[in-house]
Coordinates of C-alpha atoms in Angstrom, one line a residue:
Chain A
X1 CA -1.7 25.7 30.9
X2 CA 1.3 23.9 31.3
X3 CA 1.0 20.4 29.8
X4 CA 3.0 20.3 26.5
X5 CA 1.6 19.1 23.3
X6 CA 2.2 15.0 23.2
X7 CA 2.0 14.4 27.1
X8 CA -1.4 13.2 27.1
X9 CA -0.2 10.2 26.0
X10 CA 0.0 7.2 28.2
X11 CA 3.5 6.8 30.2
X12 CA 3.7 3.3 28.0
X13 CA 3.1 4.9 24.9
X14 CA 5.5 7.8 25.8
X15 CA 7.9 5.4 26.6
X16 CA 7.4 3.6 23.1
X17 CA 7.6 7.2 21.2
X18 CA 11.0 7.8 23.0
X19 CA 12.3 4.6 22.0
X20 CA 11.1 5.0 18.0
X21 CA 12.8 8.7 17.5
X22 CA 15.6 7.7 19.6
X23 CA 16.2 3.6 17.6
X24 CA 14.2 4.6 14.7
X25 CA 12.6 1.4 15.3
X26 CA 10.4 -0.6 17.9
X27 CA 10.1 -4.5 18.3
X28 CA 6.9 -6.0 20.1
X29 CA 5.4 -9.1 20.9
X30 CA 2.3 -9.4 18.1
X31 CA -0.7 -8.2 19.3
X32 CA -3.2 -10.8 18.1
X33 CA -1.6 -13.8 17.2
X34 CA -4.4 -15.4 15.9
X35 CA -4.2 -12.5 13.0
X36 CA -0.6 -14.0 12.7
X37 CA -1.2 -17.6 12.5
X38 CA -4.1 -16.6 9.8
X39 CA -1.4 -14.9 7.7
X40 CA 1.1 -18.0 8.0
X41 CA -1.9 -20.5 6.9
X42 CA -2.2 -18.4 3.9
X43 CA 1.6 -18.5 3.2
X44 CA 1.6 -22.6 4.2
X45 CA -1.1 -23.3 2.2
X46 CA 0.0 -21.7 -0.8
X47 CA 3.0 -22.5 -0.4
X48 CA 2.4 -26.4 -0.8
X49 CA 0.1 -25.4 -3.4
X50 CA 2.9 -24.0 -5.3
X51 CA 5.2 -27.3 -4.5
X52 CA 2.2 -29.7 -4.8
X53 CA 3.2 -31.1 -1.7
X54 CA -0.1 -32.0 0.6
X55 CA -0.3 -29.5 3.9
X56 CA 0.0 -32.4 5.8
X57 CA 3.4 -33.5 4.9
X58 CA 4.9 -30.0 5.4
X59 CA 6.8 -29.9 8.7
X60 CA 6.3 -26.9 11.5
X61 CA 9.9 -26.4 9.6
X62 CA 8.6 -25.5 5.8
X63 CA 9.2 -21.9 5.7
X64 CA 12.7 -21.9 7.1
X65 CA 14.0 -24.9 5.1
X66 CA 12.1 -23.5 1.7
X67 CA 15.7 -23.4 0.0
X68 CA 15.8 -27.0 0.3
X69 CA 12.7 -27.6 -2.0
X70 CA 12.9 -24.5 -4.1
X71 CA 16.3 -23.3 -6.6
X72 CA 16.9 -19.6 -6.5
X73 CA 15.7 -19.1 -10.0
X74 CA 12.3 -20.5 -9.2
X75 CA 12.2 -18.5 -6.3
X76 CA 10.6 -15.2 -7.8
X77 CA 7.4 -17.6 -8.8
X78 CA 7.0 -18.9 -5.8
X79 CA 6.9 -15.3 -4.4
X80 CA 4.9 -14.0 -6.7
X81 CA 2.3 -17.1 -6.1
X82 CA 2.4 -16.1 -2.3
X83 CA 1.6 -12.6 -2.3
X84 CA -0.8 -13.0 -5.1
X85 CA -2.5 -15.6 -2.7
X86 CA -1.9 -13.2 0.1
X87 CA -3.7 -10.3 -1.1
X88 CA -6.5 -12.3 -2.6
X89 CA -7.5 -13.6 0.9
X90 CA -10.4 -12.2 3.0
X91 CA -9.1 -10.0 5.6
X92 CA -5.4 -10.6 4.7
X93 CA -4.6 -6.4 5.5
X94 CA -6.7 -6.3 8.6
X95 CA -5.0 -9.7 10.1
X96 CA -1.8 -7.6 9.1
X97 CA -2.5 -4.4 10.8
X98 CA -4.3 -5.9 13.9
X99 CA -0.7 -8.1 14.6
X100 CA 0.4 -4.1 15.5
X101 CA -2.9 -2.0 15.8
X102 CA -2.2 -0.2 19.6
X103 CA 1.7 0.1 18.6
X104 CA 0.9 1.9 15.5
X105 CA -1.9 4.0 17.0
X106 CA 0.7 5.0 19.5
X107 CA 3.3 6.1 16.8
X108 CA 1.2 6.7 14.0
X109 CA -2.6 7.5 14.7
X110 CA -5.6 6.4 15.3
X111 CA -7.2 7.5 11.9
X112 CA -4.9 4.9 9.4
X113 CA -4.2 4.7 5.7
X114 CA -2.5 1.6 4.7
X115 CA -0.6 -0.2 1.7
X116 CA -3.4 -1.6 -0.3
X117 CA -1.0 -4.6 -1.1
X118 CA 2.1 -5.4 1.5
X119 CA 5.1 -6.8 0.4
X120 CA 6.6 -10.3 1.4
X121 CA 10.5 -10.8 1.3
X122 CA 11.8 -14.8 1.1
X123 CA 16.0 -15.1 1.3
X124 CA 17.2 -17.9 0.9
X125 CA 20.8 -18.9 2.3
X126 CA 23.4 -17.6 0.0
X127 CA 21.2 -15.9 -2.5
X128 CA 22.1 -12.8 -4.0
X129 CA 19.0 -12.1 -6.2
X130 CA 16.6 -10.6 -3.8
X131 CA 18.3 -8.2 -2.1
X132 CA 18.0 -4.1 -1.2
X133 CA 21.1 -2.5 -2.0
X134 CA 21.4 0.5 1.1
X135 CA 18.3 3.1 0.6
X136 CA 15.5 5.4 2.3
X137 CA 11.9 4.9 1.1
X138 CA 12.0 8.4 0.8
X139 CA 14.6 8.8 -1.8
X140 CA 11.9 7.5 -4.5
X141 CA 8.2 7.5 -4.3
X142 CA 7.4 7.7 -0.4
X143 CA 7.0 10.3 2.1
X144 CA 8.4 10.7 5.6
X145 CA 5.4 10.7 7.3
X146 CA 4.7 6.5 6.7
X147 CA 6.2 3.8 8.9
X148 CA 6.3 0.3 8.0
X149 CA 5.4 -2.7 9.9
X150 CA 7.9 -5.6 9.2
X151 CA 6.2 -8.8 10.4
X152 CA 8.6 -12.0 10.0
X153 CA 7.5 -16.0 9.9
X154 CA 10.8 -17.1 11.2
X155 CA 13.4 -16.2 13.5
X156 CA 15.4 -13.6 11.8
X157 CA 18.8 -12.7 13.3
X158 CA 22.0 -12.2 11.9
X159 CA 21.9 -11.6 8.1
X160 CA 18.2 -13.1 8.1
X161 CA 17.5 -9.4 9.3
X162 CA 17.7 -6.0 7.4
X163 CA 20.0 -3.5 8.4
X164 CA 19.0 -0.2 9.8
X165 CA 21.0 3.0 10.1
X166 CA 20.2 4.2 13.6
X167 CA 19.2 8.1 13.6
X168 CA 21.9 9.9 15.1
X169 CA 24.3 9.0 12.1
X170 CA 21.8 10.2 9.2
X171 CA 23.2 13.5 8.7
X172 CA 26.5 11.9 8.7
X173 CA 25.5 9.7 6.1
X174 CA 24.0 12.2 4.0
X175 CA 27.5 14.2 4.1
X176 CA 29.0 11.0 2.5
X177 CA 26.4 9.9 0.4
X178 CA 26.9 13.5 -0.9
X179 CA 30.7 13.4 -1.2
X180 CA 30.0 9.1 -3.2
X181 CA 28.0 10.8 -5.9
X182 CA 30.3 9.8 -8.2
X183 CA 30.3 6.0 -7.0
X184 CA 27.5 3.2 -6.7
X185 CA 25.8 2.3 -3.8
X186 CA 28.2 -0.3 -2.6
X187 CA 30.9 2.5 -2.0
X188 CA 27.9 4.2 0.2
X189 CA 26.9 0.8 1.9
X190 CA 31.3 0.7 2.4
X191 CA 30.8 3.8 4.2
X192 CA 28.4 2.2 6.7
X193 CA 28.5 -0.7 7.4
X194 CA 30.3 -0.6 10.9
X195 CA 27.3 1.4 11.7
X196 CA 24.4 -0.2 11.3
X197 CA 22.5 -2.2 13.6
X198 CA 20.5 -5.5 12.8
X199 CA 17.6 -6.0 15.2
X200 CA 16.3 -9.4 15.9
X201 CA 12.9 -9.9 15.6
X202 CA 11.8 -13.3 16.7
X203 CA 8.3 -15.3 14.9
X204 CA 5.7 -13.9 17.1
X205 CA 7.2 -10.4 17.3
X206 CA 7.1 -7.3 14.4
X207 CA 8.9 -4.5 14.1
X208 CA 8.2 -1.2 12.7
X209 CA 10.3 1.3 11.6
X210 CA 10.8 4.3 10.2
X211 CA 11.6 4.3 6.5
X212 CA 13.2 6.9 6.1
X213 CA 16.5 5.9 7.6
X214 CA 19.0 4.3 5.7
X215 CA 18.4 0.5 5.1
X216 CA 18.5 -2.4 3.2
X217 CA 19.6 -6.3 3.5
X218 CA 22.6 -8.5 2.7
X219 CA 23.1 -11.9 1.6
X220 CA 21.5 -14.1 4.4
X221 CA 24.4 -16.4 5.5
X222 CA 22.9 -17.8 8.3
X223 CA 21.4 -21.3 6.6
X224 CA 17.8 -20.9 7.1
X225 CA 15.5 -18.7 5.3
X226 CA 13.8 -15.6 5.9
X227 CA 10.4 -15.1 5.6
X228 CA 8.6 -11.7 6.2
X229 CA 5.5 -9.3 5.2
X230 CA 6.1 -5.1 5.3
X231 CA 3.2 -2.4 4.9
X232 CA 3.8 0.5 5.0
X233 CA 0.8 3.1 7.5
X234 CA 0.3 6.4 7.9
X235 CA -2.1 8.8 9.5
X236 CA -5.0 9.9 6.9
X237 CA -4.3 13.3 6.8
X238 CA -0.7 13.6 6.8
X239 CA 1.3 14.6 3.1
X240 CA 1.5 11.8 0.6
X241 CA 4.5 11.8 -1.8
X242 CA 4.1 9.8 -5.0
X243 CA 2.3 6.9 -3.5
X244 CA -1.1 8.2 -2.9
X245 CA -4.3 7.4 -1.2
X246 CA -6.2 5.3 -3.3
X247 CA -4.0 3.7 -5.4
X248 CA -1.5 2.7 -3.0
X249 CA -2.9 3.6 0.2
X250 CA -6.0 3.1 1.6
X251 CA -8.3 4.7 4.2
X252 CA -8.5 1.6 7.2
X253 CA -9.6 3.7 10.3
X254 CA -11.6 6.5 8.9
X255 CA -13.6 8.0 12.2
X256 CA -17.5 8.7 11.9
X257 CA -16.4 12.4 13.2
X258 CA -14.5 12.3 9.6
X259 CA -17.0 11.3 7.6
X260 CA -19.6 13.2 9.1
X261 CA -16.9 16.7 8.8
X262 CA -16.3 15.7 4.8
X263 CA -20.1 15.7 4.1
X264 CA -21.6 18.7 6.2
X265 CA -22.7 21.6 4.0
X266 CA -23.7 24.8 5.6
X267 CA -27.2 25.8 4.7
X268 CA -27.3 27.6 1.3
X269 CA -29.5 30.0 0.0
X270 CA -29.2 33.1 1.9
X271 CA -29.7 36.6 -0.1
X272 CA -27.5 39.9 0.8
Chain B
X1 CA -12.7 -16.1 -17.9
X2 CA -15.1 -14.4 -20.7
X3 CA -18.7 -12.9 -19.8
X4 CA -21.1 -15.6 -20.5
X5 CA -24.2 -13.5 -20.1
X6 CA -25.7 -11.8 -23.2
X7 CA -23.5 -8.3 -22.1
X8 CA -20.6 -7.6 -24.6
X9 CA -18.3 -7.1 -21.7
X10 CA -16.4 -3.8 -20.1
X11 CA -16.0 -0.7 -21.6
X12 CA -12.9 1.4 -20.8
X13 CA -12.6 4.7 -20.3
X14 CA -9.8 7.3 -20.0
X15 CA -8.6 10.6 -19.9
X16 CA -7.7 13.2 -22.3
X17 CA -7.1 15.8 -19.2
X18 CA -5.4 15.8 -16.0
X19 CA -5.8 13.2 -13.3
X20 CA -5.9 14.3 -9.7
X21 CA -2.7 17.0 -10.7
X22 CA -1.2 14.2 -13.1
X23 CA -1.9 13.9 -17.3
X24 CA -1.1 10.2 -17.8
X25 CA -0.5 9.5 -21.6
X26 CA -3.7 7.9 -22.8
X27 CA -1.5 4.5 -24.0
X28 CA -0.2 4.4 -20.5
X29 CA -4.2 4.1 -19.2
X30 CA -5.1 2.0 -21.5
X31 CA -2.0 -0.3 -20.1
X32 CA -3.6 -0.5 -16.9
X33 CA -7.2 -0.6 -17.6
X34 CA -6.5 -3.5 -19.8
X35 CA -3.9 -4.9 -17.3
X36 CA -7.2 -4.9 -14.3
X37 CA -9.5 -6.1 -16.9
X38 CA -7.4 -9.4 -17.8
X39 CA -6.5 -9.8 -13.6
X40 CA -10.1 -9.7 -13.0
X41 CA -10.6 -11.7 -15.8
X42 CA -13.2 -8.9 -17.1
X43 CA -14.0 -8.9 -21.3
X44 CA -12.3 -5.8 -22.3
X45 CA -13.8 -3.5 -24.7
X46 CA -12.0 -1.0 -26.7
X47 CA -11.4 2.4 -24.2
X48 CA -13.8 6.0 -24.9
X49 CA -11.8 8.9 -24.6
X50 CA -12.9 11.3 -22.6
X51 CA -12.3 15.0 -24.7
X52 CA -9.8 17.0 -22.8
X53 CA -12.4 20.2 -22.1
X54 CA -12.8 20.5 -17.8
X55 CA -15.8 19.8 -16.7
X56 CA -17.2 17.6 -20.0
X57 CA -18.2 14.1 -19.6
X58 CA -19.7 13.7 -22.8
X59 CA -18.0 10.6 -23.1
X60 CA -18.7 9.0 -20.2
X61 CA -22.4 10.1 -20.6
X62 CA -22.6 8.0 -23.9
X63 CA -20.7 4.9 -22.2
X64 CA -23.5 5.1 -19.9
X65 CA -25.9 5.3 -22.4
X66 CA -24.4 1.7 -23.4
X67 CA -25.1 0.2 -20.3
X68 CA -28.0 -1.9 -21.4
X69 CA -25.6 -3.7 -23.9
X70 CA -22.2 -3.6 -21.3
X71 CA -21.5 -5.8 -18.1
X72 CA -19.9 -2.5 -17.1
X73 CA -17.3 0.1 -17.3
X74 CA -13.4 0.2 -16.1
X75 CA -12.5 4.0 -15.5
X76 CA -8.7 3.9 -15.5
X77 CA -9.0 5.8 -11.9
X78 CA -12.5 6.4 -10.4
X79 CA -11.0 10.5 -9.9
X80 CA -12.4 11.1 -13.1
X81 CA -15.8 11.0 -12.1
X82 CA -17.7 14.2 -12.0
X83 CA -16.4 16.2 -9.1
X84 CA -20.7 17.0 -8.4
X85 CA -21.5 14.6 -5.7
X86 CA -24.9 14.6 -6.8
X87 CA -23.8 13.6 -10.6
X88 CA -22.1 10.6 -9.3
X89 CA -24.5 9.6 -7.2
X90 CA -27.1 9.6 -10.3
X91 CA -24.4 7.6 -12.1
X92 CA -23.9 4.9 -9.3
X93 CA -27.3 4.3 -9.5
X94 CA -27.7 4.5 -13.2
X95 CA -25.2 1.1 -13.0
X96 CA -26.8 -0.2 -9.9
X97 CA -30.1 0.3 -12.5
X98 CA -28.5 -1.4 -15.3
X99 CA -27.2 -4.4 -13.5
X100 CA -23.7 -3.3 -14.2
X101 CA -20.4 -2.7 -12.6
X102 CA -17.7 0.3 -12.1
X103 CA -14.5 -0.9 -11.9
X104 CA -11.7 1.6 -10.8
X105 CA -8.6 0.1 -12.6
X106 CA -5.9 2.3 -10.4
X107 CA -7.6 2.3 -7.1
X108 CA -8.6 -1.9 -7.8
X109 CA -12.3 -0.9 -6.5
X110 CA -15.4 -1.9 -7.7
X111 CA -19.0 -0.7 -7.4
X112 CA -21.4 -3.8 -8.4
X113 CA -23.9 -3.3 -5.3
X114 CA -25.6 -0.2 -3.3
X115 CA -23.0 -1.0 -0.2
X116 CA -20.3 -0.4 -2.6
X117 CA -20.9 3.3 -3.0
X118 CA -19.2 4.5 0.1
X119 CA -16.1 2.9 -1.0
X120 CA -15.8 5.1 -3.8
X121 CA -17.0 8.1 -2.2
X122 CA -15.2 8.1 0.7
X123 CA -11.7 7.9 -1.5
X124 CA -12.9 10.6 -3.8
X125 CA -14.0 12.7 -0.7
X126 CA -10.8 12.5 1.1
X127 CA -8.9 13.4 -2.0
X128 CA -11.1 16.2 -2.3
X129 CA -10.6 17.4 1.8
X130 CA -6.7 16.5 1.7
X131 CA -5.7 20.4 -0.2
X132 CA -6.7 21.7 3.2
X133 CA -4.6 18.7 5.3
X134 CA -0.6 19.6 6.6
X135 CA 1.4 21.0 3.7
X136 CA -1.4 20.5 1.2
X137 CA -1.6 16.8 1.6
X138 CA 1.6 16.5 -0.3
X139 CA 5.5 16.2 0.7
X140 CA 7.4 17.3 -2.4
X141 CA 10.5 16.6 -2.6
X142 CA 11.6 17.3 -6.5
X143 CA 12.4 20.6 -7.5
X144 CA 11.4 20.6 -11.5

């Protein structure tokens, strides 16, 4: 038998798998972008909730121009108003995954768990108070077996993007981290910055990436504002770390071949 | 929002014993029971402490017993049910029978219909299948 584990995969896919180990991340056109534009409602119509300003005076321009209708210290609220109205919704999670559902199939699986609640970033020009200071999911509570799906509302290039430590300098950048135990993370973020990359991922594309290279973001100086969700997927059966399945994760994809395995009992009863 | 039915609202219930691996201090449960119970905008009642013995749901088995009078139960995670399929199934439906609910304050699941059964099982089966998954189900990464 010759064929090696993995090459029944589709040449697309193989070429998608390449390109993730290789960039440790992938960015694709959304997949359903109905499921996107249901999302945005959601965001839009909170949103102007949250401003009392009526829907129909909001501009196709709202999300990007939020900084000039809300000050940085309201902004937390107006986050927290979102995603509260976000992960209230019907089908909020499944519009989510089905933006990237072949893509993570492809580099994930076909049997899912997903963050019960995703995550939604807003930075605003010049603001300093939302930002990740350089990190790997995997340094606190998550395993290295998750991706996550980053999934923007605006045009984010520049500083409107995160940063991302491409693969082939992570051992370097444990050595130093290593050798900076003595100093805070900006000495480490010092270290490298000349290294990182910041993909641009347009509204109407996603990315997803693996968490557990080194990122983060910086203040946005780029004048309009960032809006994005991240979720974090993984396959069912693969090892959790501290964020487990059913209080952070949750079974989306579980196959009838599953179920059927997690119930069958052998017959019983039989005497030596 | 208060229960306006003649129900005295939702008991809680937590553990004196390990949690899927984990022993949670009891003050911490009651944190997030009583956290779901005001997001959910459920009438909280006063938590019964399951007795730290394995196996013994003597508690739980009078909370049950108080159905009649309760609009339900929040179990700070729904992994402390009896690990006996066939005991949880007789206590879905002994809620189901009551008219009640089983709210799962960690997991953010409830059980108020038949349909809502599978929910909870299929969480507490995988749990229960994911020992025998790559590297145990779990990626550790702290050596204590």
């Amino acid at each position: 038998m010759k064929e090696l584990f993995g090459s029944f995969l589709h040449p697309d896919e193989m070429a998608l798998a390449r390109q993730y180990m290789q960039d440790g991340y992938v960015i694709r056109d959304v997949e359903d972008t109905g499921s996107l534009d249901h999302l945005e409602d959601i965001i839009r119509t909170s949103v102007c909730s949250h401003l009392d300003t009526p829907s129909s005076r909001s501009g196709p321009d709202l999300l990007w121009r939020i900084h000039e209708y809300v000050t940085p210290d309201r902004l937390n609220d107006l986050r927290l108003r979102v995603i509260h109205d976000l992960n209230d919704a019907e089908h909020s999670l499944q519009s989510f995954y089905k933006c990237a559902a072949s893509c993570l199939s492809t580099i994930v699986g076909n049997e899912l768990a997903a963050q019960r609640s995703f995550a939604l970033s807003i930075q605003m020009p010049d603001d300093d108070s939302s930002l990740l200071p350089a990190h790997s999911d995997v340094w606190s509570e998550d395993s290295p077996f998750e991706v996550v799906l980053w999934l923007p509302f605006v045009d984010c290039t520049g500083t409107m993007s995160m940063f991302l430590l491409p693969p082939s300098q992570t051992a370097w950048a444990h050595e130093q981290m290593v050798a900076l135990q003595n100093e805070g993370v900006e000495s480490f973020y010092g270290k490298i910055s000349d290294l990182v990359v910041r993909p641009e991922v347009r509204r109407g594309q996603f990315m997803i990436f693996n968490h557990s290279l080194v990122h983060g973001n910086r203040v946005n100086v780029e004048g309009a504002s960032r809006w994005s969700l991240n979720g974090r997927f993984k396959s069912l059966f693969s090892p959790y770390a501290e964020k487990r399945l059913g209080d952070y994760f949750v079974p989306i994809t579980t196959r009838p071949a599953t179920r059927l395995g997690m119930s069958y009992r052998l017959p019983d009863g039989f005497d030596e | 929002m208060v229960s306006t039915n003649s129900k005295a609202g939702h008991r809680g219930y937590i553990a004196s014993r390990p949690v899927r691996g984990v022993q949670m201090p009891q003050r911490v449960q009651n944190l997030v029971v009583r956290d779901y119970a005001s997001r959910a905008g459920l009438e909280y009642r006063l938590s019964a402490v399951e007795y730290a013995m394995p196996a013994c749901y003597m508690m739980l088995e009078a909370v049950l017993a108080e159905l009649e009078q309760l609009d339900g139960v929040i179990l700070f995670s729904l992994y402390m049910l009896p690990r006996n399929p066939s005991r949880r199934k007789a206590i879905y439906q002994h809620v189901l029978d009551n008219d009640a609910s089983l709210h799962s304050a960690l997991e953010q699941t409830v059980l108020r219909y038949e349909a809502d059964v599978s929910r909870f099982e299929e969480l507490i089966l995988l749990d229960a299948w994911m020992p025998k998954a790559h590297l145990g189900g779990y990626w550790h990464k702290t050596r204590i």
